[in-house]
XYZ file of C-alpha atoms in Angstrom:
654
model
C -29.438 151.995 87.062
C -26.963 154.390 85.378
C -29.060 157.382 83.988
C -27.058 160.517 84.629
C -24.585 160.044 81.828
C -23.348 163.194 79.867
C -25.465 164.266 76.748
C -23.689 162.644 73.731
C -21.518 164.836 71.548
C -23.939 164.258 68.585
C -24.037 166.748 65.546
C -27.838 166.481 65.427
C -28.362 167.805 68.954
C -26.116 170.767 68.485
C -27.935 174.177 67.930
C -27.600 175.462 64.354
C -30.335 178.201 64.158
C -29.944 181.445 62.315
C -32.271 184.319 61.657
C -33.330 182.905 58.326
C -33.172 179.175 59.176
C -34.646 178.212 62.437
C -33.118 175.137 64.151
C -35.940 172.505 64.158
C -35.665 169.385 66.020
C -38.438 166.774 65.909
C -37.974 163.868 68.377
C -39.301 160.512 67.493
C -39.972 158.351 70.531
C -38.853 154.814 69.781
C -39.486 151.615 71.695
C -36.617 149.517 73.221
C -38.303 146.215 72.360
C -38.832 146.967 68.693
C -36.114 147.736 65.970
C -38.040 150.313 63.965
C -37.418 151.863 60.613
C -36.203 155.555 60.891
C -36.902 158.326 58.624
C -33.975 159.673 56.681
C -34.319 163.388 57.269
C -31.920 165.217 59.819
C -34.990 167.073 61.163
C -36.170 163.721 62.692
C -34.295 162.541 65.782
C -35.110 159.082 66.895
C -34.588 158.570 70.737
C -35.147 155.413 72.619
C -37.964 155.913 75.212
C -36.897 154.295 78.449
C -33.215 153.709 77.276
C -32.302 153.143 80.965
C -33.913 149.675 80.587
C -32.367 148.903 77.137
C -30.213 145.760 77.729
C -29.007 145.581 74.065
C -25.198 146.176 73.231
C -23.826 148.688 70.860
C -27.195 150.475 70.274
C -26.417 153.462 68.146
C -29.781 155.279 68.462
C -29.886 158.051 71.153
C -31.463 157.440 74.489
C -33.372 159.365 76.948
C -31.250 158.328 79.721
C -28.503 161.104 79.713
C -28.365 164.355 81.189
C -31.338 165.386 83.285
C -33.873 162.833 82.583
C -36.871 160.689 83.811
C -35.978 157.499 81.628
C -36.953 155.222 84.622
C -40.473 156.378 84.496
C -41.083 155.022 80.935
C -43.849 152.661 82.140
C -45.844 155.429 83.410
C -44.904 158.417 81.333
C -44.427 156.589 77.893
C -43.187 159.043 75.330
C -43.152 161.963 77.791
C -39.734 160.741 78.950
C -38.281 161.742 75.536
C -40.205 164.974 75.748
C -38.743 165.632 79.069
C -35.246 164.835 78.035
C -35.565 167.317 75.081
C -36.687 169.990 77.202
C -34.253 169.913 79.977
C -31.147 169.064 77.600
C -31.505 170.255 74.070
C -31.622 173.713 72.278
C -33.742 174.435 69.276
C -36.070 177.089 67.756
C -38.822 174.508 67.254
C -39.323 171.359 69.130
C -41.547 168.383 67.807
C -42.704 165.146 69.325
C -43.767 162.082 67.025
C -43.938 158.381 67.749
C -42.229 155.613 66.045
C -45.453 154.883 64.192
C -47.090 158.238 63.996
C -45.944 161.078 62.130
C -47.547 164.396 60.814
C -48.554 164.111 57.255
C -46.894 166.817 55.138
C -47.936 165.047 51.842
C -51.020 163.750 50.220
C -53.907 163.635 52.623
C -54.927 160.100 53.574
C -58.520 158.672 54.039
C -59.348 159.357 57.760
C -59.763 156.336 60.037
C -60.689 156.775 63.560
C -59.795 160.090 65.482
C -59.013 161.643 62.065
C -55.871 159.620 61.537
C -54.640 158.404 58.114
C -53.208 154.689 58.039
C -50.513 153.205 56.125
C -49.283 149.704 56.095
C -45.605 149.843 56.705
C -42.952 152.470 57.168
C -41.359 152.034 53.827
C -39.586 154.340 51.697
C -42.676 154.775 49.198
C -44.905 155.585 52.174
C -42.571 157.983 53.766
C -42.236 159.881 50.439
C -46.213 159.715 50.436
C -46.458 161.776 53.434
C -43.667 164.184 52.459
C -41.411 163.711 55.662
C -38.384 162.768 53.353
C -38.352 166.153 51.977
C -36.325 168.343 54.582
C -36.700 171.683 52.834
C -40.615 171.147 52.114
C -41.139 170.338 55.840
C -39.011 173.215 56.988
C -41.004 175.810 54.886
C -44.336 174.344 56.031
C -43.072 174.556 59.656
C -41.865 178.147 59.447
C -45.308 179.273 58.595
C -46.541 178.300 61.978
C -45.840 178.903 65.714
C -47.770 175.573 66.565
C -48.734 172.511 64.666
C -51.082 169.920 66.444
C -53.055 166.897 65.671
C -56.708 167.533 64.155
C -59.674 167.887 66.444
C -62.088 164.928 66.244
C -65.889 165.225 67.008
C -67.316 162.848 69.886
C -69.574 160.323 68.431
C -68.490 161.030 64.740
C -64.833 160.650 64.221
C -64.179 158.132 67.087
C -64.047 154.328 66.499
C -65.367 153.916 70.124
C -68.299 151.519 70.738
C -69.864 154.048 72.969
C -69.393 157.513 71.617
C -69.438 160.130 74.586
C -70.711 163.563 74.797
C -67.497 164.845 76.218
C -63.963 163.858 76.946
C -64.651 162.355 80.226
C -67.602 160.159 79.152
C -65.811 159.091 76.120
C -63.061 157.654 78.374
C -65.389 156.298 81.073
C -67.564 154.372 78.797
C -64.811 152.831 76.432
C -61.599 152.777 78.401
C -62.833 151.599 81.998
C -59.505 149.654 82.095
C -57.308 152.656 81.424
C -58.238 155.243 84.063
C -60.300 154.960 87.292
C -63.215 157.427 87.238
C -61.768 159.178 90.196
C -58.712 160.155 88.161
C -60.516 162.844 86.276
C -61.483 164.467 89.490
C -58.105 164.171 90.878
C -56.640 165.797 87.827
C -59.181 168.671 87.771
C -58.488 169.467 91.569
C -54.735 169.397 90.863
C -55.114 171.943 87.927
C -57.305 174.111 90.171
C -54.533 174.065 92.935
C -51.467 174.287 90.663
C -52.556 176.023 87.367
C -55.694 177.874 88.240
C -55.636 180.003 85.155
C -56.295 176.784 83.188
C -59.136 175.561 85.488
C -62.086 176.963 83.644
C -60.889 175.587 80.467
C -60.129 172.184 81.967
C -63.428 171.875 83.436
C -65.259 172.997 80.107
C -62.941 170.366 78.275
C -63.873 167.729 80.820
C -67.377 168.107 80.861
C -69.025 170.244 78.130
C -66.515 170.249 75.196
C -67.842 168.145 72.146
C -64.632 167.669 70.498
C -61.045 166.517 71.573
C -57.637 165.608 70.124
C -54.816 163.333 71.419
C -51.480 161.452 70.956
C -49.252 164.112 72.312
C -47.786 164.798 68.870
C -46.788 168.553 68.044
C -44.458 170.955 66.528
C -43.989 174.239 68.241
C -41.891 177.149 68.664
C -39.400 177.155 71.766
C -41.392 179.567 73.832
C -44.643 177.584 73.439
C -42.671 174.368 74.188
C -41.287 175.486 77.386
C -44.782 176.962 78.334
C -46.341 173.422 77.554
C -43.682 171.547 79.655
C -43.790 173.892 82.489
C -47.559 173.436 82.377
C -47.615 169.640 82.106
C -44.934 168.142 84.265
C -45.779 169.592 87.506
C -49.308 168.580 87.109
C -48.275 165.025 86.057
C -45.923 164.687 88.913
C -48.637 165.582 91.521
C -51.147 163.277 89.825
C -48.408 160.418 90.047
C -47.901 161.100 93.675
C -51.740 161.074 94.457
C -52.336 157.952 92.417
C -52.572 154.681 94.407
C -51.367 152.238 91.950
C -51.298 148.979 93.957
C -52.819 146.274 92.273
C -52.925 148.244 88.986
C -52.543 146.338 85.621
C -49.779 147.226 83.186
C -52.229 149.417 81.259
C -53.470 151.078 84.420
C -49.817 151.919 85.368
C -49.773 154.111 82.412
C -52.558 156.456 83.795
C -50.083 159.415 83.820
C -49.362 159.182 80.140
C -53.065 158.786 79.422
C -53.824 161.788 81.445
C -51.204 163.743 79.610
C -53.211 163.555 76.444
C -55.947 165.506 78.366
C -53.464 168.126 79.448
C -52.127 168.412 75.841
C -55.571 169.209 74.602
C -56.385 171.492 77.437
C -53.208 173.358 76.884
C -53.704 173.853 73.185
C -57.427 175.025 73.882
C -56.193 177.505 76.558
C -53.223 178.800 74.545
C -54.917 179.161 71.156
C -57.805 181.069 72.879
C -55.736 183.391 74.965
C -52.680 184.167 72.896
C -52.274 185.673 69.374
C -50.203 182.738 67.712
C -50.331 181.310 64.273
C -51.156 177.653 64.488
C -52.687 174.746 62.334
C -53.924 171.251 62.509
C -52.173 168.539 60.431
C -53.140 164.822 59.908
C -51.333 162.190 61.644
C -50.330 159.328 59.679
C -50.188 155.999 61.542
C -48.148 153.023 60.333
C -49.241 149.651 61.092
C -45.774 148.083 60.715
C -42.646 149.808 61.514
C -40.183 146.775 61.660
C -36.800 147.487 60.463
C -36.405 146.058 56.929
C -34.328 142.836 56.517
C -32.949 141.495 53.241
C -33.718 137.903 52.622
C -30.610 136.080 52.003
C -30.181 132.647 50.234
C -29.358 129.854 52.419
C -26.045 128.061 51.451
C -25.582 124.454 52.416
C -23.423 123.358 49.580
C -20.926 121.750 51.986
C -23.442 119.230 52.873
C -26.063 118.962 50.223
C -25.698 118.573 46.373
C -28.217 121.311 45.543
C -30.423 123.947 47.145
C -34.170 124.126 46.074
C -35.580 127.509 46.919
C -39.434 127.493 47.137
C -41.828 130.379 47.720
C -45.244 130.417 49.039
C -47.744 133.503 49.210
C -49.696 133.339 52.523
C -52.871 135.057 53.228
C -54.658 135.181 56.607
C -56.711 132.283 55.377
C -54.557 129.785 53.274
C -51.919 128.341 55.801
C -54.055 125.236 56.036
C -53.880 124.569 52.433
C -50.170 125.442 52.216
C -49.652 122.742 54.933
C -50.587 120.083 52.309
C -48.281 121.762 49.580
C -45.453 121.594 52.162
C -46.277 118.042 53.355
C -46.358 116.796 49.650
C -43.015 118.502 48.948
C -41.605 116.571 51.977
C -42.930 113.319 51.056
C -41.167 113.182 47.786
C -38.008 115.173 48.576
C -34.469 114.000 48.147
C -32.126 113.639 51.243
C -29.255 115.031 49.297
C -30.998 118.350 48.531
C -31.793 121.129 50.683
C -35.151 122.844 50.521
C -35.270 126.495 51.377
C -38.957 127.419 51.990
C -39.784 131.158 52.026
C -43.200 132.194 53.147
C -44.267 135.638 52.031
C -46.726 137.313 54.262
C -48.221 140.567 55.628
C -46.854 140.751 59.202
C -49.508 143.230 60.585
C -53.107 142.685 61.174
C -55.307 145.302 63.020
C -57.165 142.557 64.959
C -55.025 141.298 67.670
C -56.927 137.831 67.626
C -56.313 137.480 63.918
C -52.652 138.253 64.728
C -52.532 135.487 67.506
C -54.166 132.872 65.273
C -51.682 133.697 62.269
C -48.755 133.179 64.886
C -50.081 129.965 65.977
C -50.648 128.727 62.284
C -47.104 129.715 61.394
C -45.812 127.624 64.268
C -47.952 124.727 63.027
C -46.139 125.152 59.545
C -42.891 125.032 61.355
C -43.740 121.897 63.120
C -44.242 120.169 59.764
C -40.354 120.385 59.040
C -39.202 120.150 62.727
C -37.573 116.701 62.228
C -36.402 117.582 58.559
C -32.628 118.507 58.725
C -32.770 119.380 54.857
C -35.644 121.784 55.142
C -35.867 125.308 56.501
C -38.841 127.620 56.646
C -38.666 131.396 56.995
C -41.445 134.055 57.109
C -40.803 137.399 55.377
C -43.001 140.470 54.936
C -42.253 142.073 51.413
C -43.898 145.490 52.121
C -40.722 147.278 51.400
C -40.289 145.635 47.999
C -43.688 146.203 46.421
C -43.374 149.989 46.265
C -46.735 151.842 45.781
C -48.655 148.688 45.884
C -48.183 148.317 49.644
C -50.396 151.468 50.012
C -53.029 150.179 47.377
C -53.369 146.938 49.301
C -53.548 148.554 52.878
C -57.445 148.066 52.852
C -57.391 144.891 50.738
C -55.495 142.637 53.023
C -56.355 139.317 51.687
C -55.406 140.270 48.026
C -51.969 141.371 48.459
C -50.306 138.005 48.422
C -51.838 137.144 44.965
C -49.544 139.900 43.503
C -46.145 138.951 45.296
C -45.329 136.703 42.207
C -45.012 139.818 40.104
C -42.354 141.270 42.388
C -40.380 138.166 43.079
C -37.274 139.565 41.351
C -36.923 142.390 43.707
C -38.417 140.737 46.803
C -35.739 137.977 46.515
C -33.095 140.408 45.265
C -30.291 138.062 46.137
C -31.673 134.893 44.721
C -30.825 133.297 41.380
C -33.613 130.880 40.897
C -36.881 129.979 42.720
C -40.071 127.857 42.450
C -43.314 129.725 43.298
C -46.015 127.697 44.328
C -49.596 128.624 45.324
C -51.961 126.901 47.639
C -54.085 124.983 45.093
C -51.130 122.636 44.300
C -49.728 119.500 45.742
C -46.891 117.165 44.401
C -46.419 113.566 43.605
C -42.783 113.997 42.607
C -39.667 115.880 43.737
C -39.996 119.473 42.850
C -36.137 119.783 42.760
C -36.498 118.440 39.193
C -38.026 121.859 38.412
C -34.832 123.851 39.194
C -33.116 122.242 36.437
C -35.637 123.512 33.989
C -34.790 127.197 34.525
C -30.835 127.246 33.970
C -30.408 128.248 30.432
C -29.299 131.933 29.381
C -32.486 132.369 27.650
C -34.832 131.089 30.517
C -36.831 133.712 32.389
C -40.038 132.387 33.433
C -41.798 128.876 32.898
C -45.274 127.891 33.553
C -47.782 125.183 32.359
C -50.466 126.351 29.947
C -53.714 127.183 31.644
C -56.127 124.819 29.872
C -59.247 125.863 31.550
C -58.699 129.547 31.326
C -57.839 129.139 27.545
C -60.746 126.918 26.925
C -63.047 129.143 28.597
C -61.923 132.525 26.799
C -62.022 130.745 23.415
C -65.630 129.737 23.465
C -68.510 131.498 21.974
C -69.245 133.758 24.931
C -65.688 135.078 24.960
C -66.843 138.691 24.134
C -69.077 138.526 27.425
C -66.272 137.676 29.474
C -64.715 141.186 29.119
C -61.095 140.145 29.568
C -58.577 142.760 28.948
C -56.065 140.077 27.835
C -54.778 140.580 24.440
C -56.595 138.289 21.872
C -53.271 137.200 20.616
C -52.228 136.065 24.023
C -55.178 134.089 24.969
C -54.058 130.637 23.497
C -50.569 131.229 25.309
C -52.021 132.078 28.679
C -50.182 130.242 31.540
C -51.292 129.037 34.798
C -49.765 131.059 37.608
C -50.355 128.425 40.362
C -46.790 126.972 39.724
C -44.146 129.204 38.208
C -40.367 128.608 37.782
C -38.247 131.914 37.858
C -34.677 132.572 36.734
C -34.624 135.850 38.810
C -31.146 136.889 37.644
C -32.170 136.698 33.906
C -35.438 138.593 34.615
C -33.856 141.309 36.451
C -31.702 142.155 33.615
C -34.844 142.614 31.329
C -37.446 144.032 33.552
C -37.539 147.245 35.594
C -39.422 147.347 38.842
C -40.860 150.724 38.505
C -42.305 149.575 35.054
C -44.066 146.621 36.735
C -45.301 148.864 39.571
C -46.677 151.582 37.058
C -48.280 148.872 34.850
C -50.265 147.363 37.925
C -51.252 150.543 39.257
C -52.864 151.383 35.809
C -54.541 148.017 35.284
C -55.019 146.198 38.775
C -58.783 147.127 38.727
C -59.178 145.888 35.244
C -57.651 142.356 35.500
C -57.102 139.424 37.914
C -53.707 138.648 39.066
C -52.931 135.711 36.686
C -54.104 137.899 33.722
C -51.867 140.850 34.851
C -48.944 138.365 35.117
C -49.458 136.805 31.875
C -49.793 140.237 30.070
C -46.902 141.834 31.786
C -44.467 139.064 31.300
C -45.874 137.213 28.145
C -42.738 137.603 26.211
C -40.566 136.094 28.960
C -42.774 133.042 29.811
C -42.078 129.595 28.168
C -43.904 126.557 29.091
C -43.351 123.457 31.141
C -45.422 120.247 30.852
C -48.993 119.895 32.098
C -47.772 116.916 34.163
C -46.449 119.632 36.541
C -49.907 121.443 36.737
C -52.443 118.681 36.206
C -55.788 120.409 36.705
C -58.451 118.851 38.718
C -61.959 120.258 38.329
C -63.917 119.694 41.711
C -67.113 121.476 40.978
C -69.994 119.365 42.458
C -72.586 118.394 39.895
C -70.197 119.657 37.213
C -68.277 116.448 36.681
C -67.821 117.118 32.997
C -67.168 120.906 33.504
C -63.510 120.513 32.552
C -64.426 118.458 29.483
C -66.746 121.343 28.553
C -63.460 123.720 28.446
C -61.743 121.082 26.411
C -64.203 121.637 23.588
C -62.703 124.835 22.914
C -59.074 124.369 24.083
C -56.351 123.802 21.353
C -56.264 120.148 20.504
C -52.629 119.663 21.297
C -53.209 120.750 24.817
C -56.305 118.435 25.358
C -54.134 115.560 23.852
C -51.216 116.390 26.179
C -53.614 116.338 29.051
C -55.464 113.190 28.251
C -51.993 111.372 27.734
C -50.914 112.326 31.247
C -51.126 108.900 33.314
C -48.928 109.999 36.483
C -48.998 113.635 37.054
C -46.205 115.175 39.208
C -47.909 118.208 40.272
C -51.636 118.436 40.933
C -53.788 121.430 40.806
C -56.896 121.170 42.894
C -58.147 124.191 41.337
C -61.363 124.936 43.658
C -60.202 124.671 47.141
C -63.734 124.848 48.724
C -64.940 121.969 46.794
C -62.040 119.594 47.588
C -64.074 118.688 50.862
C -67.278 117.803 49.121
C -66.048 116.078 45.878
C -64.401 112.650 45.940
C -61.958 111.501 43.243
C -58.376 109.827 43.610
C -56.729 113.186 43.931
C -59.059 114.764 46.439
C -58.550 111.441 48.645
C -54.754 111.785 48.146
C -55.138 115.473 49.127
C -56.980 114.514 52.428
C -54.545 111.821 53.230
C -51.678 114.294 52.917
C -53.194 116.764 55.173
C -53.847 114.198 57.679
C -50.117 114.071 58.199
C -49.707 117.540 59.429
C -50.652 119.509 62.578
C -53.433 121.122 60.517
C -55.509 117.783 60.494
C -57.633 118.909 63.425
C -59.061 121.687 61.177
C -59.962 119.338 58.410
C -63.473 118.352 59.716
C -64.162 121.916 60.599
C -63.628 122.868 56.934
C -65.527 120.055 55.698
C -68.718 120.932 57.698
C -68.505 124.555 56.978
C -67.901 124.385 53.119
C -70.194 121.551 52.544
C -73.021 123.358 54.159
C -72.420 126.360 52.136
C -72.037 124.481 48.935
C -75.521 122.598 49.493
C -77.057 125.728 50.354
C -75.931 127.640 47.341
C -76.892 124.638 45.047
C -80.401 124.382 46.667
C -80.911 128.229 45.969
C -79.627 127.890 42.391
C -81.868 124.996 41.679
C -84.932 126.580 43.087
C -84.252 129.687 40.885
C -83.697 127.546 37.754
C -86.808 125.297 38.511
C -89.052 128.479 38.884
C -87.868 130.131 35.737
C -87.610 126.953 33.686
C -90.365 124.391 35.138
C -89.685 120.706 34.691
C -91.063 119.352 31.176
C -91.720 122.856 29.857
C -90.800 124.130 26.491
C -88.692 126.663 27.973
C -86.548 124.186 29.916
C -86.014 122.017 26.631
C -85.108 125.131 24.812
C -82.444 126.640 27.223
C -80.973 123.000 27.464
C -80.172 123.230 23.945
C -78.140 126.513 24.071
C -76.336 126.477 27.394
C -72.765 125.116 27.615
C -72.158 121.672 27.999
C -70.970 121.930 31.623
C -74.402 123.555 32.634
C -76.667 120.991 31.100
C -76.800 119.022 34.230
C -78.698 121.659 35.972
C -81.608 121.465 33.561
C -82.086 117.674 33.496
C -85.777 116.723 34.452
């Protein structure tokens, strides 16, 4: 391996310090197997960790494999190969080390997760601004106040997310990370410190056995004198620890024992140095980013040389709805035109903190792909719109299964290079070619089209309207559209609506209204209607067979007439996904037949059993409560039957 090349002639690596303006270089250790976003701030210098193993061509990011380096030790030293490279080859007044997904927070303090870190979803422009690392001057002024900036101290048993909180650092690691370090590793390192750095031994012994708090992650910013002191303390100890470690038979994780042990040395050095030297130092929160993947702009697929028309269709995936989207997709295929090309875009959150959930999501994505495997005129792509939804990405960080509901509000900017799209939610399935819908949104005055939401309108026009506490303007109630199927002329809409206005409106109102209400209120002046035959609502509530009819009593007569005149709907809205498994009508049967054609059919029985069990349990509890409050053949029961809505009367029958 060639790892002794000269240091690149890169302007960022040259020393530029003056008496008034110290030269600050914060090195960001990046993985070679992940193309991450980088921070647009010259103080932050991304460096590939273990670059000697990088087989990619024409990589522009700096590597740790030039000059004096230990790049080949990446698998055991991790980000410390970048630290070593900076120590041996680069001159600065301040040295810093961050990870590709962990940065010091110079902005708004984030809620702490384990180990006093703040968490953000994606490394987006908005989230970078949120922690202040885009502002070079602000970061410089803060760094200049201190000789040393380190990660926060966390308390054992209080701030850790460990299953077995320890009373000291050694106990914490031994109980929770037995696969990371062998118990003897702690004694080996303590003996090495006693031999090679005896001045640190008492503090190391205290840290290992009696200290009640700790810090980690090897992230810091410090003056040159301290940085060299740290490296001169750490690397000889780690080198000797590496030499004494018998790694035969180690797992990949155990081979990183040197890197794990470096976190101990990091804390021991900080404890010893801050106790024995008069230095100005502080702690700063680390912001950890769940997803750092480089942003990719989604481009339309052009197959005009072979197909008459391209039909772009958008799905909004959550962690739990791919099963239902399989039916949507299969129904589109069943009624597709071989002369048209169908461009399916699946919007999704990429990252999930649970590895098992991530595995299941990947498996279900593969199953969705299998549905179109033999279809030359279909493509299916997955895209994470974290970079396109602005500050909402942070808002939804802890509300994972809600984010997908709001993608529709940002479609003009998520699909910035698309002209028109059909947005479909997981409650729909089709009995006609959706390509017909594209022709409905081509006029200069067309922005958004959707069908009237006859259920919502009827519900909010009845006598209990005031109690429903909707924030939708009263004048808009009768114009309310169902957002399960939406046609967008994105070009026209982008000329009328500003993304920042949408973002601002949502942040002000997102706690007050549902996603469909927000959509209607925000875009009401741009929405026109398509016929109810494309969004034919089914009401699948068990024991509420006349529930939809109840809402018809207060819905506008022209809508109920249009609905009742539909004999062959083109798009069916199953409305309540849970109850589709326990209510039988012509449309639920057709839905079942459609899902049976997909690789998801093996999940069908599972859903039926689980949801039927839940529904029956809820029904029994509800009936028990009603019968206790309103006994059979009682005056109270007869009285309540006279005033409850028509759709509820069935519960009070004797």
